[in-house]
Short mmCIF file of C-alpha atoms in Angstrom, two decimals:
data_model
loop_
_atom_site.label_atom_id
_atom_site.label_comp_id
_atom_site.label_asym_id
_atom_site.label_seq_id
_atom_site.Cartn_x
_atom_site.Cartn_y
_atom_site.Cartn_z
CA UNK E 1 22.61 17.98 29.51
CA UNK E 2 20.40 16.29 32.18
CA UNK E 3 19.60 12.12 31.28
CA UNK E 4 15.83 11.97 31.24
CA UNK E 5 14.52 9.25 33.27
CA UNK E 6 13.22 6.27 31.09
CA UNK E 7 15.92 6.98 28.71
CA UNK E 8 18.46 5.77 30.77
CA UNK E 9 16.14 2.91 31.94
CA UNK E 10 15.96 2.09 28.03
CA UNK E 11 19.90 2.56 27.85
CA UNK E 12 20.57 0.17 30.93
CA UNK E 13 18.44 -2.32 29.33
CA UNK E 14 20.10 -2.30 26.24
CA UNK E 15 23.87 -2.71 27.87
CA UNK E 16 22.14 -6.01 29.77
CA UNK E 17 23.34 -4.03 33.01
CA UNK E 18 21.18 -6.88 35.03
CA UNK E 19 17.67 -6.60 36.69
CA UNK E 20 15.99 -3.26 36.81
CA UNK E 21 14.68 -3.18 40.17
CA UNK E 22 11.10 -1.85 38.82
CA UNK E 23 9.58 -1.17 42.60
CA UNK E 24 11.59 1.93 42.46
CA UNK E 25 11.38 2.12 39.13
CA UNK E 26 7.72 1.76 38.44
CA UNK E 27 6.32 5.36 38.35
CA UNK E 28 8.83 6.22 35.51
CA UNK E 29 8.56 2.95 33.46
CA UNK E 30 4.90 3.17 32.35
CA UNK E 31 4.63 -0.17 30.24
CA UNK E 32 8.08 -0.73 29.97
CA UNK E 33 7.30 -3.29 32.15
CA UNK E 34 4.98 -5.44 30.83
CA UNK E 35 6.71 -5.51 27.25
CA UNK E 36 10.67 -7.11 29.53
CA UNK E 37 7.74 -9.73 31.07
CA UNK E 38 6.82 -10.71 27.54
CA UNK E 39 10.09 -11.31 26.63
CA UNK E 40 11.08 -12.79 29.77
CA UNK E 41 9.24 -15.01 29.03
CA UNK E 42 9.93 -15.97 26.35
CA UNK E 43 13.91 -15.96 26.61
CA UNK E 44 14.63 -19.07 27.77
CA UNK E 45 13.96 -20.30 24.85
CA UNK E 46 16.85 -18.73 23.13
CA UNK E 47 19.24 -18.80 26.03
CA UNK E 48 18.54 -22.66 24.97
CA UNK E 49 20.58 -22.74 21.80
CA UNK E 50 23.51 -20.72 23.90
CA UNK E 51 25.90 -23.48 23.86
CA UNK E 52 28.32 -23.74 27.28
CA UNK E 53 30.27 -26.84 28.16
CA UNK E 54 28.71 -29.39 30.50
CA UNK E 55 28.80 -28.48 34.16
CA UNK E 56 31.33 -29.72 36.21
CA UNK E 57 31.57 -31.55 38.95
CA UNK E 58 27.79 -32.56 39.65
CA UNK E 59 26.23 -34.83 42.64
CA UNK E 60 25.13 -37.34 40.65
CA UNK E 61 23.16 -38.34 36.70
CA UNK E 62 18.91 -37.61 36.74
CA UNK E 63 19.32 -39.26 33.20
CA UNK E 64 20.11 -36.87 30.69
CA UNK E 65 20.42 -34.15 34.37
CA UNK E 66 23.80 -33.59 35.92
CA UNK E 67 22.39 -32.53 38.86
CA UNK E 68 24.70 -29.80 40.36
CA UNK E 69 22.86 -28.52 43.77
CA UNK E 70 19.94 -28.84 45.89
CA UNK E 71 18.10 -25.71 45.54
CA UNK E 72 14.90 -25.96 47.79
CA UNK E 73 12.27 -28.47 49.24
CA UNK E 74 8.58 -28.22 48.32
CA UNK E 75 5.40 -29.94 49.61
CA UNK E 76 6.31 -32.84 46.48
CA UNK E 77 9.82 -33.52 47.09
CA UNK E 78 13.38 -31.81 46.54
CA UNK E 79 14.10 -29.35 44.60
CA UNK E 80 17.78 -29.22 42.57
CA UNK E 81 19.71 -27.09 40.04
CA UNK E 82 20.72 -29.55 37.18
CA UNK E 83 21.98 -29.15 33.81
CA UNK E 84 20.13 -30.41 30.83
CA UNK E 85 23.01 -31.74 28.28
CA UNK E 86 20.47 -32.83 25.60
CA UNK E 87 18.89 -29.00 25.68
CA UNK E 88 21.90 -27.39 26.35
CA UNK E 89 20.17 -25.63 29.30
CA UNK E 90 20.02 -25.20 33.46
CA UNK E 91 16.99 -27.02 34.66
CA UNK E 92 15.14 -26.79 38.28
CA UNK E 93 14.55 -30.76 38.42
CA UNK E 94 11.88 -31.94 41.34
CA UNK E 95 12.47 -35.36 42.60
CA UNK E 96 10.85 -37.99 44.53
CA UNK E 97 11.20 -41.47 45.95
CA UNK E 98 8.47 -43.42 43.96
CA UNK E 99 7.62 -45.90 46.32
CA UNK E 100 4.09 -44.16 48.13
CA UNK E 101 2.18 -44.68 45.22
CA UNK E 102 0.08 -41.12 45.90
CA UNK E 103 3.60 -38.89 46.37
CA UNK E 104 4.22 -40.48 42.20
CA UNK E 105 0.56 -40.05 40.72
CA UNK E 106 0.96 -36.99 42.76
CA UNK E 107 4.36 -35.68 41.13
CA UNK E 108 3.03 -36.75 37.90
CA UNK E 109 -0.27 -34.97 37.81
CA UNK E 110 2.04 -31.92 38.76
CA UNK E 111 3.01 -32.58 35.07
CA UNK E 112 0.40 -33.24 33.40
CA UNK E 113 -0.55 -29.92 34.73
CA UNK E 114 2.02 -28.03 33.59
CA UNK E 115 2.49 -29.45 30.31
CA UNK E 116 -1.01 -28.93 29.00
CA UNK E 117 -0.76 -24.96 30.41
CA UNK E 118 1.65 -22.31 28.10
CA UNK E 119 1.36 -19.19 29.42
CA UNK E 120 4.64 -16.33 29.86
CA UNK E 121 3.50 -16.74 34.38
CA UNK E 122 3.44 -20.60 34.71
CA UNK E 123 6.79 -22.17 34.77
CA UNK E 124 7.88 -24.21 32.25
CA UNK E 125 7.70 -27.87 31.69
CA UNK E 126 10.75 -29.41 29.84
CA UNK E 127 10.61 -33.65 31.29
CA UNK E 128 9.03 -36.27 33.39
CA UNK E 129 10.40 -39.55 33.83
CA UNK E 130 10.53 -42.45 36.37
CA UNK E 131 14.28 -43.79 37.00
CA UNK E 132 16.34 -46.21 39.53
CA UNK E 133 12.79 -45.68 42.11
CA UNK E 134 12.52 -41.77 41.65
CA UNK E 135 9.91 -39.32 39.67
CA UNK E 136 11.33 -36.80 38.40
CA UNK E 137 9.86 -33.83 36.66
CA UNK E 138 12.71 -30.62 35.29
CA UNK E 139 11.71 -26.82 34.34
CA UNK E 140 12.59 -24.08 33.47
CA UNK E 141 14.98 -22.26 35.75
CA UNK E 142 13.70 -19.13 37.32
CA UNK E 143 16.06 -17.15 38.58
CA UNK E 144 15.16 -14.68 41.28
CA UNK E 145 13.51 -14.41 44.22
CA UNK E 146 9.84 -15.06 46.08
CA UNK E 147 7.48 -12.87 46.65
CA UNK E 148 8.25 -13.97 50.29
CA UNK E 149 11.73 -13.14 50.55
CA UNK E 150 11.40 -9.67 48.99
CA UNK E 151 8.03 -8.60 51.37
CA UNK E 152 9.93 -9.97 54.14
CA UNK E 153 13.60 -7.99 52.90
CA UNK E 154 11.84 -4.84 51.98
CA UNK E 155 8.83 -4.71 53.39
CA UNK E 156 4.84 -3.52 51.74
CA UNK E 157 4.61 -3.26 48.40
CA UNK E 158 3.27 -0.16 46.35
CA UNK E 159 0.30 -0.12 44.71
CA UNK E 160 0.88 0.17 40.97
CA UNK E 161 3.91 -2.69 41.27
CA UNK E 162 0.68 -4.92 43.41
CA UNK E 163 -2.15 -4.27 40.60
CA UNK E 164 0.53 -5.66 37.97
CA UNK E 165 1.29 -8.38 40.04
CA UNK E 166 -2.15 -9.32 40.72
CA UNK E 167 -2.37 -8.95 37.10
CA UNK E 168 0.04 -10.93 35.88
CA UNK E 169 -0.68 -13.41 38.34
CA UNK E 170 -5.03 -13.30 36.87
CA UNK E 171 -3.26 -14.22 33.12
CA UNK E 172 -1.68 -17.23 35.00
CA UNK E 173 -4.72 -18.69 36.41
CA UNK E 174 -6.93 -17.55 33.58
CA UNK E 175 -4.70 -20.09 31.39
CA UNK E 176 -4.48 -23.18 34.33
CA UNK E 177 -8.79 -22.62 34.82
CA UNK E 178 -8.66 -23.06 30.98
CA UNK E 179 -6.88 -25.97 31.21
CA UNK E 180 -9.11 -27.50 33.78
CA UNK E 181 -6.95 -27.50 36.65
CA UNK E 182 -6.83 -25.24 40.30
CA UNK E 183 -3.82 -24.20 41.68
CA UNK E 184 -4.85 -25.04 45.13
CA UNK E 185 -1.84 -23.76 47.10
CA UNK E 186 -1.46 -20.27 46.07
CA UNK E 187 0.93 -18.19 48.56
CA UNK E 188 3.68 -15.82 48.53
CA UNK E 189 7.15 -18.49 49.06
CA UNK E 190 5.16 -20.15 45.48
CA UNK E 191 5.94 -16.90 42.98
CA UNK E 192 8.78 -15.81 41.94
CA UNK E 193 9.83 -12.95 40.36
CA UNK E 194 12.49 -12.47 37.81
CA UNK E 195 15.50 -10.67 37.94
CA UNK E 196 14.22 -8.44 35.29
CA UNK E 197 10.92 -8.19 36.66
CA UNK E 198 8.78 -11.33 35.75
CA UNK E 199 6.15 -13.06 38.21
CA UNK E 200 6.04 -16.55 37.85
CA UNK E 201 3.95 -19.23 39.40
CA UNK E 202 5.53 -22.50 40.54
CA UNK E 203 4.71 -25.74 42.56
CA UNK E 204 1.53 -27.22 40.91
CA UNK E 205 2.81 -30.45 43.63
CA UNK E 206 -1.81 -30.29 44.72
CA UNK E 207 -3.26 -29.10 41.81
CA UNK E 208 -6.40 -30.57 40.45
CA UNK E 209 -9.03 -31.04 37.55
CA UNK E 210 -11.53 -29.57 39.25
CA UNK E 211 -14.11 -30.86 37.02
CA UNK E 212 -13.28 -34.36 38.62
CA UNK E 213 -15.43 -33.12 42.07
CA UNK E 214 -14.28 -32.74 45.84
CA UNK E 215 -10.98 -34.51 47.62
CA UNK E 216 -11.38 -36.39 50.22
CA UNK E 217 -8.73 -33.97 51.55
CA UNK E 218 -8.11 -29.94 52.52
CA UNK E 219 -4.82 -29.04 50.28
CA UNK E 220 -3.56 -25.66 50.50
CA UNK E 221 -1.78 -23.98 52.75
CA UNK E 222 -3.32 -21.68 56.67
CA UNK E 223 -4.17 -18.58 55.76
CA UNK E 224 -4.63 -18.83 52.17
CA UNK E 225 -6.97 -21.59 52.07
CA UNK E 226 -10.30 -20.70 51.16
CA UNK E 227 -13.25 -21.16 53.59
CA UNK E 228 -15.39 -23.33 50.99
CA UNK E 229 -11.72 -25.57 51.45
CA UNK E 230 -11.98 -25.52 54.66
CA UNK E 231 -15.31 -26.60 54.61
CA UNK E 232 -14.08 -30.05 52.37
CA UNK E 233 -15.62 -28.79 49.81
CA UNK E 234 -14.03 -29.20 46.57
CA UNK E 235 -11.36 -26.61 45.24
CA UNK E 236 -12.37 -24.63 42.12
CA UNK E 237 -11.11 -21.79 40.80
CA UNK E 238 -13.26 -19.29 43.09
CA UNK E 239 -10.73 -21.01 45.58
CA UNK E 240 -8.03 -20.10 43.68
CA UNK E 241 -9.41 -16.65 43.79
CA UNK E 242 -9.51 -17.06 47.30
CA UNK E 243 -5.61 -17.03 47.77
CA UNK E 244 -4.73 -14.78 45.05
CA UNK E 245 -6.48 -12.56 46.66
CA UNK E 246 -4.87 -13.37 50.34
CA UNK E 247 -1.37 -12.73 48.52
CA UNK E 248 -2.03 -9.53 46.73
CA UNK E 249 -3.47 -7.82 50.43
CA UNK E 250 -0.62 -9.86 52.53
CA UNK E 251 1.78 -7.76 49.65
CA UNK E 252 0.67 -4.14 49.88
CA UNK E 253 -0.69 -4.42 53.98
CA UNK E 254 1.65 -7.21 55.64
CA UNK E 255 -0.72 -8.80 56.69
CA UNK E 256 -3.43 -11.81 56.73
CA UNK E 257 -6.69 -10.75 56.17
CA UNK E 258 -7.82 -13.80 58.80
CA UNK E 259 -5.14 -16.02 61.04
CA UNK E 260 -5.43 -18.89 62.76
CA UNK E 261 -3.34 -21.31 64.83
CA UNK E 262 -4.77 -24.30 62.83
CA UNK E 263 -7.70 -25.20 60.30
CA UNK E 264 -10.71 -24.71 63.15
CA UNK E 265 -9.53 -21.29 64.29
CA UNK E 266 -8.82 -20.10 61.20
CA UNK E 267 -12.29 -20.85 59.91
CA UNK E 268 -13.90 -20.14 63.30
CA UNK E 269 -12.07 -16.73 62.35
CA UNK E 270 -13.21 -16.44 58.59
CA UNK E 271 -16.52 -16.96 59.95
CA UNK E 272 -16.57 -14.50 62.71
CA UNK E 273 -14.66 -11.46 62.12
CA UNK E 274 -15.39 -9.92 58.22
CA UNK E 275 -12.22 -8.77 56.87
CA UNK E 276 -10.67 -5.01 57.41
CA UNK E 277 -10.64 -3.73 54.30
CA UNK E 278 -7.47 -3.14 52.13
CA UNK E 279 -8.69 0.69 52.05
CA UNK E 280 -8.55 0.74 55.75
CA UNK E 281 -5.32 -1.02 56.76
CA UNK E 282 -3.04 0.92 53.63
CA UNK E 283 -4.87 4.27 52.81
CA UNK E 284 -3.00 5.09 50.30
CA UNK E 285 -4.08 2.36 47.57
CA UNK E 286 -6.16 3.45 45.13
CA UNK E 287 -10.22 2.63 45.22
CA UNK E 288 -10.90 0.35 43.20
CA UNK E 289 -7.91 -1.97 43.78
CA UNK E 290 -9.20 -2.58 47.56
CA UNK E 291 -12.32 -3.23 46.25
CA UNK E 292 -11.07 -5.83 43.71
CA UNK E 293 -9.07 -7.31 46.36
CA UNK E 294 -11.85 -6.97 49.04
CA UNK E 295 -14.23 -8.62 46.61
CA UNK E 296 -12.15 -11.54 46.20
CA UNK E 297 -11.97 -12.01 49.74
CA UNK E 298 -15.81 -12.45 50.08
CA UNK E 299 -16.44 -15.59 52.69
CA UNK E 300 -18.91 -16.55 50.08
CA UNK E 301 -17.73 -18.39 46.76
CA UNK E 302 -21.20 -15.88 45.07
CA UNK E 303 -19.92 -12.86 46.10
CA UNK E 304 -16.40 -13.10 44.36
CA UNK E 305 -15.84 -12.23 40.76
CA UNK E 306 -17.43 -14.57 38.43
CA UNK E 307 -14.19 -15.54 36.96
CA UNK E 308 -10.32 -14.73 37.23
CA UNK E 309 -10.32 -12.99 34.04
CA UNK E 310 -12.91 -10.06 35.37
CA UNK E 311 -10.84 -10.31 38.25
CA UNK E 312 -7.98 -9.09 36.26
CA UNK E 313 -9.75 -6.57 34.34
CA UNK E 314 -11.25 -4.93 37.97
CA UNK E 315 -7.55 -4.71 38.75
CA UNK E 316 -6.07 -3.29 35.55
CA UNK E 317 -8.65 -0.12 35.33
CA UNK E 318 -6.71 1.12 38.15
CA UNK E 319 -3.83 1.97 35.32
CA UNK E 320 -3.23 5.62 34.94
CA UNK E 321 -2.63 5.60 30.64
CA UNK E 322 0.66 7.08 30.17
CA UNK E 323 1.99 8.37 27.38
CA UNK E 324 6.18 9.63 26.42
CA UNK E 325 6.57 12.63 24.76
CA UNK E 326 10.10 13.79 22.96
CA UNK E 327 9.23 16.77 22.50
CA UNK E 328 6.87 20.25 23.56
CA UNK E 329 4.81 19.88 20.78
CA UNK E 330 4.00 16.55 21.36
CA UNK E 331 2.53 17.79 24.98
CA UNK E 332 0.92 21.42 23.06
CA UNK E 333 -0.97 18.23 21.46
CA UNK E 334 -2.84 16.72 24.54
CA UNK E 335 -3.04 19.34 26.19
CA UNK E 336 -5.28 20.85 22.87
CA UNK E 337 -7.30 17.27 23.01
CA UNK E 338 -7.71 17.76 26.98
CA UNK E 339 -9.47 20.37 26.76
CA UNK E 340 -11.89 19.74 23.47
CA UNK E 341 -12.84 16.30 25.83
CA UNK E 342 -13.47 18.70 28.30
CA UNK E 343 -15.05 20.82 26.25
CA UNK E 344 -17.70 17.87 24.62
CA UNK E 345 -17.92 16.07 27.98
CA UNK E 346 -19.97 19.54 29.18
CA UNK E 347 -21.95 19.54 25.85
CA UNK E 348 -23.04 15.63 25.75
CA UNK E 349 -23.80 14.25 29.29
CA UNK E 350 -22.05 10.46 29.68
CA UNK E 351 -24.55 7.46 28.41
CA UNK E 352 -26.18 5.36 31.25
CA UNK E 353 -24.55 2.36 30.97
CA UNK E 354 -25.85 -0.94 32.83
CA UNK E 355 -24.39 -4.93 32.80
CA UNK E 356 -26.45 -7.63 34.13
CA UNK E 357 -25.13 -11.12 34.32
CA UNK E 358 -26.93 -14.15 35.60
CA UNK E 359 -24.70 -16.95 37.61
CA UNK E 360 -26.05 -20.49 38.49
CA UNK E 361 -23.86 -22.35 41.82
CA UNK E 362 -23.64 -25.89 42.24
CA UNK E 363 -21.28 -28.88 42.48
CA UNK E 364 -19.50 -27.61 39.59
CA UNK E 365 -18.77 -23.94 41.09
CA UNK E 366 -20.03 -20.33 39.57
CA UNK E 367 -20.39 -20.51 36.09
CA UNK E 368 -22.45 -17.62 34.16
CA UNK E 369 -25.82 -18.19 32.30
CA UNK E 370 -27.33 -16.49 29.65
CA UNK E 371 -30.91 -16.27 29.02
CA UNK E 372 -32.12 -19.77 27.19
CA UNK E 373 -28.86 -21.52 29.21
CA UNK E 374 -30.14 -24.57 31.44
CA UNK E 375 -31.48 -24.63 34.81
CA UNK E 376 -31.14 -28.08 36.71
CA UNK E 377 -33.57 -28.17 39.98
CA UNK E 378 -31.95 -27.53 43.22
CA UNK E 379 -29.13 -24.94 41.15
CA UNK E 380 -29.02 -21.46 43.03
CA UNK E 381 -28.95 -18.25 41.15
CA UNK E 382 -27.35 -14.92 41.71
CA UNK E 383 -27.23 -11.79 39.55
CA UNK E 384 -24.64 -9.65 38.98
CA UNK E 385 -24.96 -5.95 38.32
CA UNK E 386 -22.77 -2.82 37.05
CA UNK E 387 -24.22 0.46 36.79
CA UNK E 388 -22.12 3.94 35.57
CA UNK E 389 -25.55 5.91 37.00
CA UNK E 390 -27.10 5.42 40.17
CA UNK E 391 -29.97 3.02 39.54
CA UNK E 392 -33.27 1.66 41.09
CA UNK E 393 -33.23 -1.84 40.49
CA UNK E 394 -35.73 -4.68 39.79
CA UNK E 395 -35.70 -8.43 39.91
CA UNK E 396 -39.39 -10.58 39.84
CA UNK E 397 -39.40 -14.27 39.07
CA UNK E 398 -42.28 -14.28 36.48
CA UNK E 399 -43.70 -17.73 36.64
CA UNK E 400 -45.37 -17.70 39.32
CA UNK E 401 -48.77 -18.71 38.08
CA UNK E 402 -50.83 -15.48 39.06
CA UNK E 403 -49.05 -13.94 40.79
CA UNK E 404 -45.06 -12.71 40.22
CA UNK E 405 -42.20 -12.34 43.43
CA UNK E 406 -40.42 -9.31 43.95
CA UNK E 407 -36.94 -10.91 43.81
CA UNK E 408 -35.47 -8.29 44.30
CA UNK E 409 -35.52 -5.60 46.13
CA UNK E 410 -36.11 -7.05 49.99
CA UNK E 411 -36.55 -5.62 53.35
CA UNK E 412 -34.12 -5.85 55.68
CA UNK E 413 -31.60 -6.76 52.87
CA UNK E 414 -27.88 -5.27 51.27
CA UNK E 415 -27.53 -3.57 49.20
CA UNK E 416 -30.61 -1.62 49.06
CA UNK E 417 -31.48 1.23 46.09
CA UNK E 418 -31.32 2.57 44.48
CA UNK E 419 -27.23 1.25 43.53
CA UNK E 420 -24.53 3.03 43.85
CA UNK E 421 -22.42 3.66 40.28
CA UNK E 422 -19.44 2.20 39.67
CA UNK E 423 -20.07 -0.61 42.05
CA UNK E 424 -20.58 -4.18 41.81
CA UNK E 425 -23.40 -5.53 43.45
CA UNK E 426 -24.63 -9.53 43.90
CA UNK E 427 -27.75 -9.94 44.67
CA UNK E 428 -30.10 -11.05 46.03
CA UNK E 429 -27.46 -9.99 49.26
CA UNK E 430 -27.38 -10.37 52.88
CA UNK E 431 -28.88 -10.29 56.44
CA UNK E 432 -26.08 -9.54 58.80
CA UNK E 433 -23.61 -10.45 56.59
CA UNK E 434 -25.25 -14.13 55.48
CA UNK E 435 -25.23 -14.47 51.93
CA UNK E 436 -28.92 -15.39 49.77
CA UNK E 437 -29.21 -17.16 46.46
CA UNK E 438 -32.56 -18.07 44.75
CA UNK E 439 -33.47 -21.26 44.59
CA UNK E 440 -34.41 -23.10 41.21
CA UNK E 441 -37.84 -25.74 42.38
CA UNK E 442 -38.87 -28.39 40.97
CA UNK E 443 -42.38 -28.87 38.63
CA UNK E 444 -41.74 -25.91 36.41
CA UNK E 445 -40.49 -26.57 32.91
CA UNK E 446 -39.08 -23.11 33.42
CA UNK E 447 -38.17 -20.52 35.63
CA UNK E 448 -38.85 -16.84 33.88
CA UNK E 449 -37.38 -13.78 35.34
CA UNK E 450 -38.19 -9.70 34.74
CA UNK E 451 -35.65 -7.04 35.50
CA UNK E 452 -35.97 -3.67 35.56
CA UNK E 453 -33.13 -0.91 35.89
CA UNK E 454 -34.22 2.52 36.54
CA UNK E 455 -32.91 5.68 37.10
CA UNK E 456 -35.47 7.11 38.83
CA UNK E 457 -38.14 5.50 42.00
CA UNK E 458 -40.56 2.97 40.61
CA UNK E 459 -43.37 3.37 43.58
CA UNK E 460 -45.77 0.69 42.32
CA UNK E 461 -42.74 -2.19 42.91
CA UNK E 462 -41.05 0.14 45.99
CA UNK E 463 -44.68 0.12 47.59
CA UNK E 464 -44.53 -3.41 47.95
CA UNK E 465 -41.68 -4.46 48.88
CA UNK E 466 -41.60 -2.41 51.86
CA UNK E 467 -45.69 -3.28 52.46
CA UNK E 468 -44.17 -6.99 52.54
CA UNK E 469 -41.00 -6.53 54.69
CA UNK E 470 -40.60 -10.48 55.65
CA UNK E 471 -40.87 -11.29 60.02
CA UNK E 472 -38.23 -14.00 59.99
CA UNK E 473 -36.33 -15.25 57.00
CA UNK E 474 -34.70 -18.40 57.00
CA UNK E 475 -31.28 -18.61 58.14
CA UNK E 476 -29.90 -20.77 54.97
CA UNK E 477 -28.03 -19.96 52.54
CA UNK E 478 -31.17 -19.72 49.96
CA UNK E 479 -34.42 -17.82 49.52
CA UNK E 480 -36.88 -20.24 48.72
CA UNK E 481 -40.27 -18.47 46.76
CA UNK E 482 -42.46 -18.79 50.35
CA UNK E 483 -40.27 -16.23 52.07
CA UNK E 484 -40.89 -13.86 48.23
CA UNK E 485 -43.21 -10.38 47.87
CA UNK E 486 -46.26 -11.45 45.69
CA UNK E 487 -46.73 -8.35 42.91
CA UNK E 488 -50.30 -8.73 41.63
CA UNK E 489 -49.53 -9.77 37.87
CA UNK E 490 -51.73 -7.52 36.62
CA UNK E 491 -50.28 -4.77 38.07
CA UNK E 492 -47.29 -6.31 36.49
CA UNK E 493 -48.22 -5.91 32.97
CA UNK E 494 -50.41 -2.71 33.44
CA UNK E 495 -46.77 -0.96 34.73
CA UNK E 496 -45.16 -2.78 31.84
CA UNK E 497 -48.16 -1.77 29.22
CA UNK E 498 -47.71 1.54 30.40
CA UNK E 499 -44.27 1.97 29.26
CA UNK E 500 -44.47 0.41 25.79
CA UNK E 501 -42.49 -2.36 27.29
CA UNK E 502 -41.43 -5.22 25.08
CA UNK E 503 -41.50 -9.23 26.85
CA UNK E 504 -39.34 -10.24 24.22
CA UNK E 505 -36.35 -8.19 24.51
CA UNK E 506 -33.75 -6.21 26.29
CA UNK E 507 -35.18 -2.02 25.56
CA UNK E 508 -34.44 0.96 27.30
CA UNK E 509 -36.84 3.05 27.30
CA UNK E 510 -36.34 7.82 27.38
CA UNK E 511 -32.98 7.43 28.83
CA UNK E 512 -33.94 6.26 31.94
CA UNK E 513 -35.95 2.51 32.23
CA UNK E 514 -34.86 -1.19 31.35
CA UNK E 515 -36.32 -4.41 30.95
CA UNK E 516 -35.00 -7.96 30.26
CA UNK E 517 -36.89 -10.98 29.93
CA UNK E 518 -34.86 -14.20 31.40
CA UNK E 519 -35.77 -17.73 30.43
CA UNK E 520 -33.81 -20.74 31.65
CA UNK E 521 -35.70 -23.84 31.09
CA UNK E 522 -35.61 -27.23 32.99
CA UNK E 523 -34.24 -29.95 30.96
CA UNK E 524 -36.26 -33.26 33.14
CA UNK E 525 -38.74 -31.11 34.56
CA UNK E 526 -41.06 -33.55 37.07
#
C-alpha cells in the first residue's frame, strides 16, 4: 500500500530520523513546520536535563565552562563550542578581551539585550562574566546552517519557505523592538536554519536601545543597511525592517536590491535607482509577498510598514489554507462547504471595508497616533489607508480659519484617485519618487483633519483639486500649508450637511460614503 507523504513525514519525526528538508517538503507539510519550529524552540530546555559526561579533552576553561573548539568569529568576538558543567549543556561562548572599554560595553550590551528578549526565534542567552581579562557571554548552541550558507549551496529559496522565514523573523524582531532594542545587523549570515526547521536570529553585537537617540557611527553590514542609517540617522525598528526586506529579497532572487562598493556608493545607488520589484526578478512569487517585500525596502522609512507586526501580517496572508482529510467523506464535506460559500457570495455582495491610521514621524521614528493623540510642532504626519473596493479618498485640514485645506488628492502627486482595492497606500504620496509628508506648524492649539472615503467620485472636491494644481512644489520632504489647496469652508460645510454627516464620529452613509474627523491637540501651543 502506498504511504501518504504526510504520514511518512510524521513517522520520520516520531522516529527522530533526523532533520526534515522543509524546502522540499513545504508543499506537503502544511502546518507541521510551524509546530516543529515551536517544539525546536524549547527543546533545549529538555535537553539540558539530560545526563552526559564532561567532555575531554578541551582547550581551556572559562569559569565553569570547558571550551572545546572555535566555531567562528564575529564583529564582537570569537565564538567557541563549550560545555556548561552547571547546566550539563553544550553552549556557544562568545569571548572578547576586555582591554578596550567600548568592546567590553558592546558585549555586555549584547548580553543585556538578549536577556530581555524571550522568543522562540531569538537565540537564548544563559550568562555573562568577566574572567581573567576576558569578557564572555554564553548562549544556546544552535545546530544548523546560516541562510547565507544555504543560499550559496542550494540557490534561491521558494516563496513559501521565504514567507515562513519572514514571519518567524518578524516575530523575533517584534519581541526585540518591544523590549526597546533594534538588532542593527540583520543579514543572512546572522540567521540560522536549525536542524529541524526553526529559524533563529543571532549576533546582537551592535544592538542598540533605540529610545536613547542616535549613535555617532553607522553600524551594520553594507548592502543591508537602511538609507537613513547610511545618512547618519539613528537606527530604528523601521531600519531593521529594511534590512529584513533585503534579506528576504536576496533569498528569493539571489541578489541585493541595491549594490555599492562603499557606503557612499550604496547610498548614491539607493537614491538614484528604484529597486527592481521582486515580481519582475522572480515572477513565480505570489503578488502579495512581492509587494510586502517591496514596501519594506522603501527609501523613505515613512513609506514602510508602520510596525514589524504589520509586515508579518502582510506576508502571512498569502499562506493558503490547508486541511488534511482521512476519508472521502471529509473531502465531500469540504466540497459541499465550498459550494455553499460560493452560492452565498453570489447572493450577498462583499461588504466594503476600509482601514486608516495616522502616523507621526519625529526623532523617535514612526509611531501611530489615534484621534485625540498629541502632536508637536515640527512633527511630520502621514496617513496609511487600505480598502476592499476602489475608493476615492479626500483628506482636508479643517483648522485653517475660514477655509479648509485639501491635503489629498493633489495634482501631479502619486497615488491618485481612485485608490485600488487590496493595496496599502501612504498619503500624501510622492512626486518624482520624492516622498512628502504633512508638517505640523506652530501657533495652533490643535490640528483638525477631515477624511472622506467614497466609492463614487465627489465632484466638488475633485474639481477643487484639479483647479488648483500647484505650479511648483518645493523639493523638500514636507508639504507646508502654502502649497495646499484652499476649499471654501461654506462649500465643505454644505457638502457635509447635504449628506447628513455627523461630525462627531466616523459614519457610513448608504454604504457609499464614510467620514472621519480627527483632532490632535498640541500640548504646548504658542
